[in-house]
PDB file of C-alpha atoms in Angstrom:
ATOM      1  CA  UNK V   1       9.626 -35.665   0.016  1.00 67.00           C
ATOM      2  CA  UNK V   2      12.024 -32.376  -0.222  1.00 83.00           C
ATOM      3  CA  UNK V   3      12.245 -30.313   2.279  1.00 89.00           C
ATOM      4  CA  UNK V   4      11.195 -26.806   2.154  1.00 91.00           C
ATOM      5  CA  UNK V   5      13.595 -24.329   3.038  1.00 92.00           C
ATOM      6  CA  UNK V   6      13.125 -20.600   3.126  1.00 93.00           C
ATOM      7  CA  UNK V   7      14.985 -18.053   0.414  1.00 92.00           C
ATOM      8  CA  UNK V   8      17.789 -17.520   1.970  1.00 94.00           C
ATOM      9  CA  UNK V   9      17.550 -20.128   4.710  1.00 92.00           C
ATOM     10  CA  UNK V  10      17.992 -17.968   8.147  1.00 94.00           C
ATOM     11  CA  UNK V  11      20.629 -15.697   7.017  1.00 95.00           C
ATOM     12  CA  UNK V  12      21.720 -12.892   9.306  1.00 95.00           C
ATOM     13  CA  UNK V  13      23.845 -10.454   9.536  1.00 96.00           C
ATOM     14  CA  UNK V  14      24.674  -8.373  12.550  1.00 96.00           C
ATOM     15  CA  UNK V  15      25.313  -4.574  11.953  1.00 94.00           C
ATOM     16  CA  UNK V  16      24.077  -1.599  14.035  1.00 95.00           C
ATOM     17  CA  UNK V  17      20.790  -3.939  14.044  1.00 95.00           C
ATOM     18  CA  UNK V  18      20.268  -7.546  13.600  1.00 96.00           C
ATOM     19  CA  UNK V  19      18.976  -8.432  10.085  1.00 97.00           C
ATOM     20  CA  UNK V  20      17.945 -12.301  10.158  1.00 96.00           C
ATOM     21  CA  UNK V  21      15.892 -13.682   7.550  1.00 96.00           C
ATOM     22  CA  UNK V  22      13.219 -15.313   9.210  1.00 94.00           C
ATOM     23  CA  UNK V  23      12.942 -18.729   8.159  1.00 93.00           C
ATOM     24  CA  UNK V  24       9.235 -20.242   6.473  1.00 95.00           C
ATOM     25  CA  UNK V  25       6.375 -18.396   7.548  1.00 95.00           C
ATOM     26  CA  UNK V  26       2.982 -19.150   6.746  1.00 96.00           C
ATOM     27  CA  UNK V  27       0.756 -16.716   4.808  1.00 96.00           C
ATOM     28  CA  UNK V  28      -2.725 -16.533   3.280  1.00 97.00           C
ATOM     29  CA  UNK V  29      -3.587 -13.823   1.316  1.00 97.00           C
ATOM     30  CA  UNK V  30      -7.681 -13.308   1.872  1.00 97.00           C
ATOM     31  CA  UNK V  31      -9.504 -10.876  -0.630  1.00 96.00           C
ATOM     32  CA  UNK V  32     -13.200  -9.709   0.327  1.00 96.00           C
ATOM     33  CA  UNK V  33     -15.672  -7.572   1.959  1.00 96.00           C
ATOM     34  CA  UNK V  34     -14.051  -6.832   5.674  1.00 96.00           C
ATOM     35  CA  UNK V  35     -16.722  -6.023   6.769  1.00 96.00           C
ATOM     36  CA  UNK V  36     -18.540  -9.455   6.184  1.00 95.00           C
ATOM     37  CA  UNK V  37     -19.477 -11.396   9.279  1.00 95.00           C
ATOM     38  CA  UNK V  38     -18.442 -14.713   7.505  1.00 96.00           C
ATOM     39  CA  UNK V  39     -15.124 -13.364   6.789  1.00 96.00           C
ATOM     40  CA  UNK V  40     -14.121 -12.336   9.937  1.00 96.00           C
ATOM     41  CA  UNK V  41     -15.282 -15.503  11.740  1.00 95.00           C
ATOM     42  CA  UNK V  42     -12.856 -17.109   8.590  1.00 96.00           C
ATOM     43  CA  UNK V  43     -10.250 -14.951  10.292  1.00 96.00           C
ATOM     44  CA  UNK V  44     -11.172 -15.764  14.454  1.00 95.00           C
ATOM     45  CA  UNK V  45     -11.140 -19.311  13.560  1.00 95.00           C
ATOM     46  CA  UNK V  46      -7.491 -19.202  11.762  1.00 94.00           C
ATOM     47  CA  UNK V  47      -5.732 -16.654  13.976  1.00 95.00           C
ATOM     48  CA  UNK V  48      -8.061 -16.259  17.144  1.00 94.00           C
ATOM     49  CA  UNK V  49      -8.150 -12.074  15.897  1.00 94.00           C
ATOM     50  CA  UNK V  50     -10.670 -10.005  14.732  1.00 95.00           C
ATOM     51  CA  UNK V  51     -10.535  -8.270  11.280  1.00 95.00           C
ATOM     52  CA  UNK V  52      -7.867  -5.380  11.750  1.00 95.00           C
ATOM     53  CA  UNK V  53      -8.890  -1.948  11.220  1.00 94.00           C
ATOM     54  CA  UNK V  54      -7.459   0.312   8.717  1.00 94.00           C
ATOM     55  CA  UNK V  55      -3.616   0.054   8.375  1.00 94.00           C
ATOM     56  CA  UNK V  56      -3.814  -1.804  12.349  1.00 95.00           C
ATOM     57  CA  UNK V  57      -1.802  -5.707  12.607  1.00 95.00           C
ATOM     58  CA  UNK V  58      -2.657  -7.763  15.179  1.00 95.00           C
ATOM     59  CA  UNK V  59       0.572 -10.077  14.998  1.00 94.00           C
ATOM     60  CA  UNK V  60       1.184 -12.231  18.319  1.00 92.00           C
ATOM     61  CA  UNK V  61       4.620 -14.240  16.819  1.00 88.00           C
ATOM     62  CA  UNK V  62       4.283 -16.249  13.902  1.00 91.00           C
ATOM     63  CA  UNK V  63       0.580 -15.651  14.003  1.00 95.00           C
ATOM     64  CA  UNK V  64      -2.070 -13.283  13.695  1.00 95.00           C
ATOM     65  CA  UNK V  65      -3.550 -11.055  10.911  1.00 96.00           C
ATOM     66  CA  UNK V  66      -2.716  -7.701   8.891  1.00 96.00           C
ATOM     67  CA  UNK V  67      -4.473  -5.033   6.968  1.00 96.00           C
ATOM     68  CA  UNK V  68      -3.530  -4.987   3.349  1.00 96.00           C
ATOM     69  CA  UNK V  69      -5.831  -2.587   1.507  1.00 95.00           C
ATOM     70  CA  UNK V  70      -9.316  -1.920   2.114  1.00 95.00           C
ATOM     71  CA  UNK V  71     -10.231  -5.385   0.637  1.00 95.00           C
ATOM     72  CA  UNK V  72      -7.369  -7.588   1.638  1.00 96.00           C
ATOM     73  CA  UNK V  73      -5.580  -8.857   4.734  1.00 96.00           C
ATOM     74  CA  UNK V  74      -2.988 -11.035   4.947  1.00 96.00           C
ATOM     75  CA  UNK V  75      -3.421 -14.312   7.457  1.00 96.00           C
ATOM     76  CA  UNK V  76      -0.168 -15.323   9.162  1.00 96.00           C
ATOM     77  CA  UNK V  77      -0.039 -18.806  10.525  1.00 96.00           C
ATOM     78  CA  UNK V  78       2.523 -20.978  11.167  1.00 96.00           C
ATOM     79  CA  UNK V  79       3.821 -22.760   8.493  1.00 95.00           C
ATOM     80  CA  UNK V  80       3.287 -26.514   8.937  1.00 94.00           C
ATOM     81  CA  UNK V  81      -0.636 -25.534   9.020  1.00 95.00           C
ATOM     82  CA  UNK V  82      -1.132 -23.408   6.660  1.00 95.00           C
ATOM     83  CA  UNK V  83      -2.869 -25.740   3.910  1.00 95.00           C
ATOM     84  CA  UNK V  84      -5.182 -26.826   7.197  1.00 96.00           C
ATOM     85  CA  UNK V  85      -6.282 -23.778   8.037  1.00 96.00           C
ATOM     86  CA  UNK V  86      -6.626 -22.427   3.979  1.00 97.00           C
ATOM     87  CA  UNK V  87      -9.063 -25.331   4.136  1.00 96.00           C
ATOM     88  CA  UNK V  88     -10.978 -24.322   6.915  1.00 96.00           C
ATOM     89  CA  UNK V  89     -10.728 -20.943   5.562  1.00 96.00           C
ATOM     90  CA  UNK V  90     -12.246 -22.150   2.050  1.00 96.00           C
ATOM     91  CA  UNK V  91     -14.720 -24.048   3.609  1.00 95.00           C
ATOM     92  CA  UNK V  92     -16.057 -21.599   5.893  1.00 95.00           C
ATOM     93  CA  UNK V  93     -15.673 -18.682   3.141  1.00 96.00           C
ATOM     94  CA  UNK V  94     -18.104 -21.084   0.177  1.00 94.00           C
ATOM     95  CA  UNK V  95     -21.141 -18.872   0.471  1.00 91.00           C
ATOM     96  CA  UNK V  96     -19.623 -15.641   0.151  1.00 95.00           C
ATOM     97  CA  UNK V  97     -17.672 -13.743  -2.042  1.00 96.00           C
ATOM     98  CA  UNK V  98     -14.271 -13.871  -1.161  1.00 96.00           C
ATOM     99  CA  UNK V  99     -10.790 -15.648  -1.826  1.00 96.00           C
ATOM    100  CA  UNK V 100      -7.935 -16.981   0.106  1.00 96.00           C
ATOM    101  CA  UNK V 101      -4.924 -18.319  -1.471  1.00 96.00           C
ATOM    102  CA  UNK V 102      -1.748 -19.404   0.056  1.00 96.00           C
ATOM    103  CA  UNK V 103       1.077 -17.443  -0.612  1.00 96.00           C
ATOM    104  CA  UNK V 104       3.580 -18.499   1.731  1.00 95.00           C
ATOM    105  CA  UNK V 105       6.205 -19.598  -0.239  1.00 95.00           C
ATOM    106  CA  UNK V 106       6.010 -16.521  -2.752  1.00 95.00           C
ATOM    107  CA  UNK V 107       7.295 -14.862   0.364  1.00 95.00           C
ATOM    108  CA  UNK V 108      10.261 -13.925   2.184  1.00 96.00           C
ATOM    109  CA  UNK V 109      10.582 -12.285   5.702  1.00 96.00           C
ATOM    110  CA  UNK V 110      13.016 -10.634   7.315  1.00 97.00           C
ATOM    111  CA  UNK V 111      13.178  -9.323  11.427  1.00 96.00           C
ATOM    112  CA  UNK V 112      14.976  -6.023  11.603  1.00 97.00           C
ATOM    113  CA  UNK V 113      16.254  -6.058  15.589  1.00 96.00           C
ATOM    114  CA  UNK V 114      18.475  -3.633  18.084  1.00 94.00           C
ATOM    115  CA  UNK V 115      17.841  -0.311  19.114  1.00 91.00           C
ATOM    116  CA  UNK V 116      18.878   1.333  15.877  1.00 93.00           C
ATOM    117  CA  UNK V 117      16.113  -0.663  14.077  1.00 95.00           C
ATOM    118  CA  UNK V 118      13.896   2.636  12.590  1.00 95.00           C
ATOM    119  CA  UNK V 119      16.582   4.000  11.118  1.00 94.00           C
ATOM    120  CA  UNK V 120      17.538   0.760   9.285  1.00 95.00           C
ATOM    121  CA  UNK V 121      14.442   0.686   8.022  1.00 95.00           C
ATOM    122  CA  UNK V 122      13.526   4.393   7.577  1.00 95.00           C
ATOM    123  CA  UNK V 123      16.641   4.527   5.347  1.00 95.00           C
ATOM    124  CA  UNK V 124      14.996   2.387   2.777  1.00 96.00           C
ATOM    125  CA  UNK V 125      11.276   3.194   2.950  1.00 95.00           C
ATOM    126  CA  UNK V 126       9.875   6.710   2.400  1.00 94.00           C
ATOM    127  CA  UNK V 127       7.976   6.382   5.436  1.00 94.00           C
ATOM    128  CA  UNK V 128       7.954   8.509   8.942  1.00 93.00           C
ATOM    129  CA  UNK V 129       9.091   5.983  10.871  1.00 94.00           C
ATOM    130  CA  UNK V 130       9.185   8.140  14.584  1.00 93.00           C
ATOM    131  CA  UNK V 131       7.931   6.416  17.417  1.00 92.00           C
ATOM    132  CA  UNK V 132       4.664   9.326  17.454  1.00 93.00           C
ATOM    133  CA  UNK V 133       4.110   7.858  14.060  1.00 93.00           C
ATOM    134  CA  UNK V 134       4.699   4.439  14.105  1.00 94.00           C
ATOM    135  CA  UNK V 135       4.080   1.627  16.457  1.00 94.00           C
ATOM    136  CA  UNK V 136       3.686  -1.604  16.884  1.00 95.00           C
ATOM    137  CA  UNK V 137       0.387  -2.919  16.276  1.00 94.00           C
ATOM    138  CA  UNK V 138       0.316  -0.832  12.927  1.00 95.00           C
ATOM    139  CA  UNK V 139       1.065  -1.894   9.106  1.00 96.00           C
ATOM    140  CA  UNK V 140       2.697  -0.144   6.545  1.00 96.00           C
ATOM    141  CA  UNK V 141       3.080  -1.493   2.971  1.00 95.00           C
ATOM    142  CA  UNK V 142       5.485   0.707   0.819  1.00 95.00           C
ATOM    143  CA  UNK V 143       8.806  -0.132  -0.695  1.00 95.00           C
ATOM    144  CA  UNK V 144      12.099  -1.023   0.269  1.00 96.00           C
ATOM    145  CA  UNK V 145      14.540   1.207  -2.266  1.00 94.00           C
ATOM    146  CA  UNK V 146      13.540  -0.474  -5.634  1.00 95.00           C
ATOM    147  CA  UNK V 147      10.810  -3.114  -4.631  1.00 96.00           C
ATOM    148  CA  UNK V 148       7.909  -3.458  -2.457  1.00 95.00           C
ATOM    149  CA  UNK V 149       7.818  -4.575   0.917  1.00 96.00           C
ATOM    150  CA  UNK V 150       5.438  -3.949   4.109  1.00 96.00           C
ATOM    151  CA  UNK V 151       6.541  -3.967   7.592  1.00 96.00           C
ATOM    152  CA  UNK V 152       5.474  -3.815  11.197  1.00 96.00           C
ATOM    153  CA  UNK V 153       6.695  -3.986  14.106  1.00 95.00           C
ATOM    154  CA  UNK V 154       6.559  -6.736  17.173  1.00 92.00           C
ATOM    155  CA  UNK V 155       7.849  -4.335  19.524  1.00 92.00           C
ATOM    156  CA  UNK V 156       9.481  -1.031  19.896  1.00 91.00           C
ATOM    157  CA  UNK V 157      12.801  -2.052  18.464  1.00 93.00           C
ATOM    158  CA  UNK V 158      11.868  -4.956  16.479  1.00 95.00           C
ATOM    159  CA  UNK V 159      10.311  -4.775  12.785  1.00 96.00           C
ATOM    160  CA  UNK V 160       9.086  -7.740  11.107  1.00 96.00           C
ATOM    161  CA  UNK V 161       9.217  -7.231   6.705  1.00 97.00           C
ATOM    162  CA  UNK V 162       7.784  -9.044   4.104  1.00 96.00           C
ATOM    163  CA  UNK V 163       9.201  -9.289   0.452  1.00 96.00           C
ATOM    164  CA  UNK V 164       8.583 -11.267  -2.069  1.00 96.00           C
ATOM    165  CA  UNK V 165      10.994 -14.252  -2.453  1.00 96.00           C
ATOM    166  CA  UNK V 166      12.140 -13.448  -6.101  1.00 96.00           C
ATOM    167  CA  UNK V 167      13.903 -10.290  -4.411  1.00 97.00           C
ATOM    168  CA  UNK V 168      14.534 -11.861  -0.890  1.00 96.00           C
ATOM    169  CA  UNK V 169      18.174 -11.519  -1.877  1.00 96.00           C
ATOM    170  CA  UNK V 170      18.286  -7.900  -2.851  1.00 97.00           C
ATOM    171  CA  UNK V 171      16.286  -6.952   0.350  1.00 97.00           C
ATOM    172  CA  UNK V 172      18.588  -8.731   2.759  1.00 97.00           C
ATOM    173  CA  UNK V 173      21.701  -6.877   1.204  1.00 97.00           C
ATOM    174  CA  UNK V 174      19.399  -3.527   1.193  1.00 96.00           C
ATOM    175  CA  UNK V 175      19.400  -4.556   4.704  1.00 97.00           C
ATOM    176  CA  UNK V 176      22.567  -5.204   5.337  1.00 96.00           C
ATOM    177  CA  UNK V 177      23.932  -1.853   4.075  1.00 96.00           C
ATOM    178  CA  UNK V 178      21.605  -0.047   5.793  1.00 96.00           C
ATOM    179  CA  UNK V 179      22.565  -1.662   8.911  1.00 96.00           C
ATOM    180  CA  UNK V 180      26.440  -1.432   8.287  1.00 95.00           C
ATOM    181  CA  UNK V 181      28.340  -0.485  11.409  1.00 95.00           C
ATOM    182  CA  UNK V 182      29.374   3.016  12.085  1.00 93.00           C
ATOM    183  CA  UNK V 183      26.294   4.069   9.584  1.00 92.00           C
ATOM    184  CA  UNK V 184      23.718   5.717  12.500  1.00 91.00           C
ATOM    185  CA  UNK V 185      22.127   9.194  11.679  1.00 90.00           C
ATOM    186  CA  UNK V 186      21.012   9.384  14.994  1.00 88.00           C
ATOM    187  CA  UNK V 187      17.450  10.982  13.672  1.00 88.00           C
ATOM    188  CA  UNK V 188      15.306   8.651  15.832  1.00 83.00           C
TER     189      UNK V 188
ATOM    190  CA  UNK D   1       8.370  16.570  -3.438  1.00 84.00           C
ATOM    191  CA  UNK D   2       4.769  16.264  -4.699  1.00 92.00           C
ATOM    192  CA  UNK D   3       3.170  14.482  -1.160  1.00 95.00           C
ATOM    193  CA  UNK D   4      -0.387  13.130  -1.436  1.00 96.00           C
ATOM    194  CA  UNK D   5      -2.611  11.525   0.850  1.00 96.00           C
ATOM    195  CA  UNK D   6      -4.064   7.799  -0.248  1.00 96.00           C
ATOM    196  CA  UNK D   7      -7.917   7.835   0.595  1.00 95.00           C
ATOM    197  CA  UNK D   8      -7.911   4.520   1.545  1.00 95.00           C
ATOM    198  CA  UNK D   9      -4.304   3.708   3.679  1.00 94.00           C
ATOM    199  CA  UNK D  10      -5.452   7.311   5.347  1.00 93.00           C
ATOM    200  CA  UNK D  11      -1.673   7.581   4.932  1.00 93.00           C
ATOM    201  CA  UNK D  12       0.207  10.498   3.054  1.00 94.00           C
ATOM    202  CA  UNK D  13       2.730   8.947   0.552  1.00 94.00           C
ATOM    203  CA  UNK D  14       5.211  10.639  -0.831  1.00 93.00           C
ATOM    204  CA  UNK D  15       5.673  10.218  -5.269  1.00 93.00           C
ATOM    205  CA  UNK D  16       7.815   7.786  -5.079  1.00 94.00           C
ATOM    206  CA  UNK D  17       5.120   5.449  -3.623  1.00 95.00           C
ATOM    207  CA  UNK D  18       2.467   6.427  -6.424  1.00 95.00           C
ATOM    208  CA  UNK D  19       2.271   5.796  -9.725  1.00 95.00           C
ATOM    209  CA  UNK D  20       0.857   8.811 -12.180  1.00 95.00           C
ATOM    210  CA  UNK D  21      -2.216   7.749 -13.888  1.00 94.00           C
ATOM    211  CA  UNK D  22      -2.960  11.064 -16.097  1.00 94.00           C
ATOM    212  CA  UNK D  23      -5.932  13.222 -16.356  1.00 94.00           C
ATOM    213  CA  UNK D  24      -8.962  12.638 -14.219  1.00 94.00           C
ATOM    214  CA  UNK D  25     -12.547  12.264 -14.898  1.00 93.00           C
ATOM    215  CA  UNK D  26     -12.260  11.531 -18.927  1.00 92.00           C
ATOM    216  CA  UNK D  27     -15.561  10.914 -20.205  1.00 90.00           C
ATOM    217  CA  UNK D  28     -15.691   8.280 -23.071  1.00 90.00           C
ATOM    218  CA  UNK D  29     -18.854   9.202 -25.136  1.00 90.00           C
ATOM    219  CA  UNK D  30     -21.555   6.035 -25.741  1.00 87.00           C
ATOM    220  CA  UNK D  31     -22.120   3.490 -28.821  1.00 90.00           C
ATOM    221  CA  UNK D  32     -22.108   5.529 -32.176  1.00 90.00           C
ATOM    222  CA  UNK D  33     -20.104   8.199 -31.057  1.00 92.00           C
ATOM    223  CA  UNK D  34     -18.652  10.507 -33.660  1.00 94.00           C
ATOM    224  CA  UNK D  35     -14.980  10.180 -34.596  1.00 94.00           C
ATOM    225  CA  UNK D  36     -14.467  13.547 -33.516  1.00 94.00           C
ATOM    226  CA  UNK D  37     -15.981  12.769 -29.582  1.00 94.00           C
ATOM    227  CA  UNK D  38     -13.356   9.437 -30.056  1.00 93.00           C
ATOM    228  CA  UNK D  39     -10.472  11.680 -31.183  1.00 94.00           C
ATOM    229  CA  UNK D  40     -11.020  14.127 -28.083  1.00 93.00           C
ATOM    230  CA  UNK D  41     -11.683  11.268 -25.413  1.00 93.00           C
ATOM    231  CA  UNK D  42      -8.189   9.583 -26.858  1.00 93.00           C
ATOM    232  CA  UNK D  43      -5.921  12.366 -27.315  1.00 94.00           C
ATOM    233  CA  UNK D  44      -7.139  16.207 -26.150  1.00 93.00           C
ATOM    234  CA  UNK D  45      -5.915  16.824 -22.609  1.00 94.00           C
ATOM    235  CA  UNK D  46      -5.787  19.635 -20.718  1.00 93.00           C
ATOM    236  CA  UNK D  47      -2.421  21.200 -19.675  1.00 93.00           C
ATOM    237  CA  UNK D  48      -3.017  23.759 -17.524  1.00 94.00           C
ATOM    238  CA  UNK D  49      -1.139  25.842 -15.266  1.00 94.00           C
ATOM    239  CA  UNK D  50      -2.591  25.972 -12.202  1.00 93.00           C
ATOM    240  CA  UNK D  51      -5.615  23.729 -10.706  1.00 95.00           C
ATOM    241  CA  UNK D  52      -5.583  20.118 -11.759  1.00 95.00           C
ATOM    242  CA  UNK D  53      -7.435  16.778 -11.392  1.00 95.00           C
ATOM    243  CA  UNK D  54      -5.571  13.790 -12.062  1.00 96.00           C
ATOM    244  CA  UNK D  55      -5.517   9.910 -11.145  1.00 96.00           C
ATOM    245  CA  UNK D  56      -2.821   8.395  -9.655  1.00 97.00           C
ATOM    246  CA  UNK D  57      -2.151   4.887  -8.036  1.00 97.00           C
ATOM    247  CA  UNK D  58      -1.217   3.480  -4.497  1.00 96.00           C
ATOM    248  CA  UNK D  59       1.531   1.277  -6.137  1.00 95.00           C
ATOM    249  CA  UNK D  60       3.743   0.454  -3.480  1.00 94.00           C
ATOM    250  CA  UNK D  61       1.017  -0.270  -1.373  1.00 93.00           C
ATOM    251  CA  UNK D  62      -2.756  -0.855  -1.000  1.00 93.00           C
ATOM    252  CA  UNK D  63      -2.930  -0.387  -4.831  1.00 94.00           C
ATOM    253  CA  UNK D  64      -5.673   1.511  -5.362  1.00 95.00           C
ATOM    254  CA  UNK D  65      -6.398   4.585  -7.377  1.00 97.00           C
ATOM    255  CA  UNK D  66      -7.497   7.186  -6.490  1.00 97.00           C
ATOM    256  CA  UNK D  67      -7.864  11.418  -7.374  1.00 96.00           C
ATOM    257  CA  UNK D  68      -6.054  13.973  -6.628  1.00 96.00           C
ATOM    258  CA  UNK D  69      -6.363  17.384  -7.464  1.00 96.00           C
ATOM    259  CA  UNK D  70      -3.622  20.092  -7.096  1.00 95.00           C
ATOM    260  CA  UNK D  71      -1.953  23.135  -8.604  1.00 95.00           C
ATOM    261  CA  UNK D  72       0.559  22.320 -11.567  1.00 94.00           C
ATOM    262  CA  UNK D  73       2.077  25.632 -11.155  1.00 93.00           C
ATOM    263  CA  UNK D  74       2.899  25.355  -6.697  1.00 92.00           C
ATOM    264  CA  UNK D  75       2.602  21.842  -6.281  1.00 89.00           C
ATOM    265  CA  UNK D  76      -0.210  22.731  -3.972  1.00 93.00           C
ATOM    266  CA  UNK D  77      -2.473  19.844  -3.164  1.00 95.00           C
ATOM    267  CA  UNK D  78      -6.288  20.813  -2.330  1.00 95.00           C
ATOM    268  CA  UNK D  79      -7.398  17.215  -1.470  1.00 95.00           C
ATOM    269  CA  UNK D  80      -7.521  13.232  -2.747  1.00 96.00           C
ATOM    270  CA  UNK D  81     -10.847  11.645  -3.064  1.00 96.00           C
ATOM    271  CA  UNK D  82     -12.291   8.122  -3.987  1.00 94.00           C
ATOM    272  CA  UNK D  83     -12.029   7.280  -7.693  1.00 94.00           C
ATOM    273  CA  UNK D  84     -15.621   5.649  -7.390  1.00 93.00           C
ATOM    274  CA  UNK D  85     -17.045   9.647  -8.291  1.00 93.00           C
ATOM    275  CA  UNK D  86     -17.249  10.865 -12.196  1.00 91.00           C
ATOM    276  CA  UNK D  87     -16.915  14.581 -10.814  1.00 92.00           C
ATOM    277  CA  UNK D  88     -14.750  15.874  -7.972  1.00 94.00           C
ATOM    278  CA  UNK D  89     -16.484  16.016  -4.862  1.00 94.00           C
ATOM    279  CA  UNK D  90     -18.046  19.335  -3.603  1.00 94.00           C
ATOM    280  CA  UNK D  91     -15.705  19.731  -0.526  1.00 94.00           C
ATOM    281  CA  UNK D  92     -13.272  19.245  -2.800  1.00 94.00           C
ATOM    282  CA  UNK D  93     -14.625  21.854  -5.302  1.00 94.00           C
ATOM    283  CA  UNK D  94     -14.622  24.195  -2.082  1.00 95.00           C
ATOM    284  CA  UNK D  95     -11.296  23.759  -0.853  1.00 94.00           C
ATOM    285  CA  UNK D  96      -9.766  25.145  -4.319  1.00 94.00           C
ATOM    286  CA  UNK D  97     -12.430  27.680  -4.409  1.00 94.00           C
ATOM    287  CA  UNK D  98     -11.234  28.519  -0.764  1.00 94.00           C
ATOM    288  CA  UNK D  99      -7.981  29.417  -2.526  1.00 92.00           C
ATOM    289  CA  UNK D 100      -8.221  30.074  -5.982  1.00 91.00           C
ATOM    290  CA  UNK D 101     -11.408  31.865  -6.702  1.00 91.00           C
ATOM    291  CA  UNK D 102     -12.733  31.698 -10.069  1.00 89.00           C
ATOM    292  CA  UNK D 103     -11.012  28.467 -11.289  1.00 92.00           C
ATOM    293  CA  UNK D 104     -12.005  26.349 -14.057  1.00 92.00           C
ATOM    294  CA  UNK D 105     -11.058  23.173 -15.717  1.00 92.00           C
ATOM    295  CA  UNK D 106     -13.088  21.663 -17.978  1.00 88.00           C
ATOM    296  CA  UNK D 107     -16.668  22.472 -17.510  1.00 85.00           C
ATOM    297  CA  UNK D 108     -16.127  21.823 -13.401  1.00 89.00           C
ATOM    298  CA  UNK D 109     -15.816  25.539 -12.033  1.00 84.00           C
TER     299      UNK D 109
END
């Protein structure tokens, strides 16, 4: 049996923040009615969370759960479960209306770390990334330069971003030149 | 810098987040329509300069369209609303009334 290894296997790159790609991370995407009781016991039982609120991500390391779009969230769990808990998910979601699929390895994340972190990432997202406007415990999906990408943040100067893996490569050097040394604006 | 406001991320996004989906609220007439009603549904739009409804898309995130409607000539946006409606919205309707009286487009007034 191969081994799975992540896109860029734990690359990193240290600049006026850390850039590390994160390694494998589990991820279910689950399309439905949020405001289904089924679905959000689907979501307790996976990630011990309740369904987030509008734009709200209730991440607690390399699990927890993340509002999408009004009928999607995205289910982190770690990695070596994930086709466990999709099955507990598809079990428990067979009377209703809903889908979860596992998209983990469509996926590439990166952790954005160091005091200068916002501005790396307000750089490449049109986003107002100022601490009255965004903190952790909140989701933004939007695009990095050319492609699309949604962030949040595990704590005040660390931001967690998700590609997908076809681009992992032109994200991490997006990151890397927006973290180059020397480059601070000094807005945040 | 046209800046909208996506109904359903509650988040304003700036253009470069959306993508333009053309005229709003186009109404494609039923089974044995005339060729003329076809030819207007397909290809008469309005181009006016001022007040405007149009549809555009959440593509860089949630994904959903939604309708704006704005001024073509001041890049003044009156309000975004859910693209579940045939007509805008009467708050909607208001808020351009609110600041350009007498406006028309189509037959909304």
């Amino acid at each position: 049996m191969s081994e799975p290894i992540s896109a860029l296997n734990h690359a990193s790159y240290d600049g006026i923040a850390k850039v590390a790609e994160c390694g494998l991370q589990g991820m279910i995407t689950l399309r439905g009615d949020l405001s289904d009781k089924v679905l959000a016991k689907s979501v307790k039982d996976a990630t011990g969370q309740k369904v987030p609120g509008q734009r709200e991500a209730s991440v607690n390391g390399d699990t927890g759960v993340c509002w999408m779009s009004p009928d999607e969230l995205l289910v982190l769990v770690p990695y070596s479960e994930v086709n466990a808990k999709l099955a507990q998910m598809t079990e428990t979601l067979s009377g209703i209306h809903a889908l979860a699929v596992n998209v983990s390895d469509a996926r590439a994340v990166f952790c954005v770390s160091g005091s200068s972190a916002r501005e790396v990432m307000g750089k490449l997202a049109p986003v107002d990334l100022s601490a009255d406007a965004f903190q952790p415990g909140q989701i933004r999906r939007s695009r990095l330069a050319q492609v699309a990408g949604a962030f949040w943040m595990d704590d005040a100067e660390t931001f967690r971003v998700v590609c997908f893996r076809s681009v992992a490569d032109y994200a991490f050097k997006l990151l890397k030149v927006a973290a180059q040394p020397g480059s601070e604006v000094g807005v945040y | 810098m046209l800046i909208l406001n996506c109904p359903y991320c509650g988040v304003d996004v700036e253009e470069t987040e959306l993508a333009a989906g053309g005229e709003a609220h186009l109404k494609r007439f039923g089974p044995g329509a005339s060729d003329d009603e076809f030819h207007d549904y397909l290809f008469m739009r309005e181009n006016p300069k001022g007040v405007h409804f149009e549809r555009w898309r959440h593509v860089n995130g949630c994904g959903k369209w939604f309708h704006a409607a704005r001024a073509t000539d001041t890049l003044e946006v009156f309000g975004t609303y859910s693209a579940q409606t045939t007509e805008p919205p009467k708050e909607i309707r208001e808020a351009i009334t609110a600041k350009r009286p007498g406006w028309t487009w189509r037959e909304f007034e």
